[in-house]
């Protein structure tokens, strides 16, 4: 008699709930950043320099948002990367608040 050996295969199954949450977050991001882009029509900036800066802000924020949302759903290790990135962004924001409140801005 000969035994048949089967290898152990690790298969990760994505639940429908994860896919629906991912889709929901992508739709929410589209609405948020689409709404920001629409404000250029409803309340136009005063100069082309302001318009360029606002567009760069929207594009940068959109890029960071979608990268973090989609990397989050890659696996457990990537979730830790997303949490660490959010922690760093939050820490930098708090540092910038204190820096700008204590330093004078020449006009």
CSV table of C-alpha atoms in Angstrom, one decimal, residues 23-107:
chain,number,residue,atom,x,y,z
A,23,UNK,CA,-15.4,49.5,-1.9
A,24,UNK,CA,-17.2,51.8,0.6
A,25,UNK,CA,-14.0,53.5,1.6
A,26,UNK,CA,-13.0,54.0,-2.1
A,27,UNK,CA,-16.5,55.6,-2.8
A,28,UNK,CA,-16.2,57.8,0.2
A,29,UNK,CA,-12.8,59.0,-0.9
A,30,UNK,CA,-14.2,59.7,-4.4
A,31,UNK,CA,-16.9,61.8,-2.9
A,32,UNK,CA,-14.6,63.7,-0.5
A,33,UNK,CA,-11.9,64.5,-3.1
A,34,UNK,CA,-14.5,65.1,-5.8
A,35,UNK,CA,-16.2,67.6,-3.5
A,36,UNK,CA,-12.9,69.3,-2.9
A,37,UNK,CA,-12.3,69.6,-6.6
A,38,UNK,CA,-15.8,71.0,-7.1
A,39,UNK,CA,-15.0,73.8,-4.7
A,40,UNK,CA,-12.7,75.3,-7.4
A,41,UNK,CA,-15.8,75.8,-9.5
A,42,UNK,CA,-18.1,77.1,-6.8
A,43,UNK,CA,-15.5,79.3,-5.0
A,44,UNK,CA,-12.7,79.9,-7.5
A,45,UNK,CA,-9.2,80.9,-6.1
A,46,UNK,CA,-8.0,84.4,-6.6
A,47,UNK,CA,-4.8,83.6,-8.6
A,48,UNK,CA,-3.4,80.8,-10.7
A,49,UNK,CA,-0.8,80.1,-8.0
A,50,UNK,CA,-3.5,79.4,-5.4
A,51,UNK,CA,-5.2,77.2,-7.9
A,52,UNK,CA,-2.1,75.2,-8.6
A,53,UNK,CA,-1.3,74.8,-4.9
A,54,UNK,CA,-4.9,73.6,-4.2
A,55,UNK,CA,-4.7,71.1,-7.1
A,56,UNK,CA,-1.4,69.8,-5.7
A,57,UNK,CA,-3.0,69.4,-2.3
A,58,UNK,CA,-6.0,67.5,-3.7
A,59,UNK,CA,-3.8,65.2,-5.8
A,60,UNK,CA,-1.3,64.5,-3.0
A,61,UNK,CA,-4.1,63.9,-0.4
A,62,UNK,CA,-5.9,61.6,-2.9
A,63,UNK,CA,-2.8,59.7,-3.6
A,64,UNK,CA,-2.0,59.1,0.1
A,65,UNK,CA,-5.6,58.2,0.9
A,66,UNK,CA,-6.0,55.6,-1.8
A,67,UNK,CA,-2.6,54.1,-1.2
A,68,UNK,CA,-3.3,53.7,2.5
A,69,UNK,CA,-6.9,52.3,2.0
A,70,UNK,CA,-5.8,49.7,-0.6
A,71,UNK,CA,-2.6,48.7,1.3
A,72,UNK,CA,-4.6,48.2,4.4
A,73,UNK,CA,-6.5,45.3,2.9
A,74,UNK,CA,-3.4,43.4,1.7
A,75,UNK,CA,-2.8,41.6,5.0
A,76,UNK,CA,-2.0,41.9,8.7
A,77,UNK,CA,1.6,43.1,8.2
A,78,UNK,CA,0.4,45.9,5.8
A,79,UNK,CA,-2.2,47.0,8.4
A,80,UNK,CA,0.6,47.6,10.8
A,81,UNK,CA,2.4,49.7,8.1
A,82,UNK,CA,-0.8,51.7,7.6
A,83,UNK,CA,-1.2,52.3,11.3
A,84,UNK,CA,2.4,53.3,11.7
A,85,UNK,CA,2.1,55.7,8.7
A,86,UNK,CA,-1.1,57.3,10.2
A,87,UNK,CA,0.7,57.6,13.5
A,88,UNK,CA,3.6,59.4,11.9
A,89,UNK,CA,1.3,61.7,9.9
A,90,UNK,CA,-0.6,62.6,13.1
A,91,UNK,CA,2.6,63.2,15.0
A,92,UNK,CA,3.9,65.5,12.3
A,93,UNK,CA,0.6,67.4,12.2
A,94,UNK,CA,0.8,68.1,16.0
A,95,UNK,CA,4.4,69.1,15.7
A,96,UNK,CA,3.5,71.6,12.9
A,97,UNK,CA,0.7,73.0,15.0
A,98,UNK,CA,3.1,73.9,17.8
A,99,UNK,CA,5.8,75.1,15.4
A,100,UNK,CA,3.5,77.5,13.6
A,101,UNK,CA,1.9,78.7,16.8
A,102,UNK,CA,5.3,79.6,18.3
A,103,UNK,CA,7.1,81.0,15.3
A,104,UNK,CA,6.2,84.4,13.7
A,105,UNK,CA,5.3,84.5,10.1
A,106,UNK,CA,6.5,87.6,8.2
A,107,UNK,CA,3.8,89.3,6.0
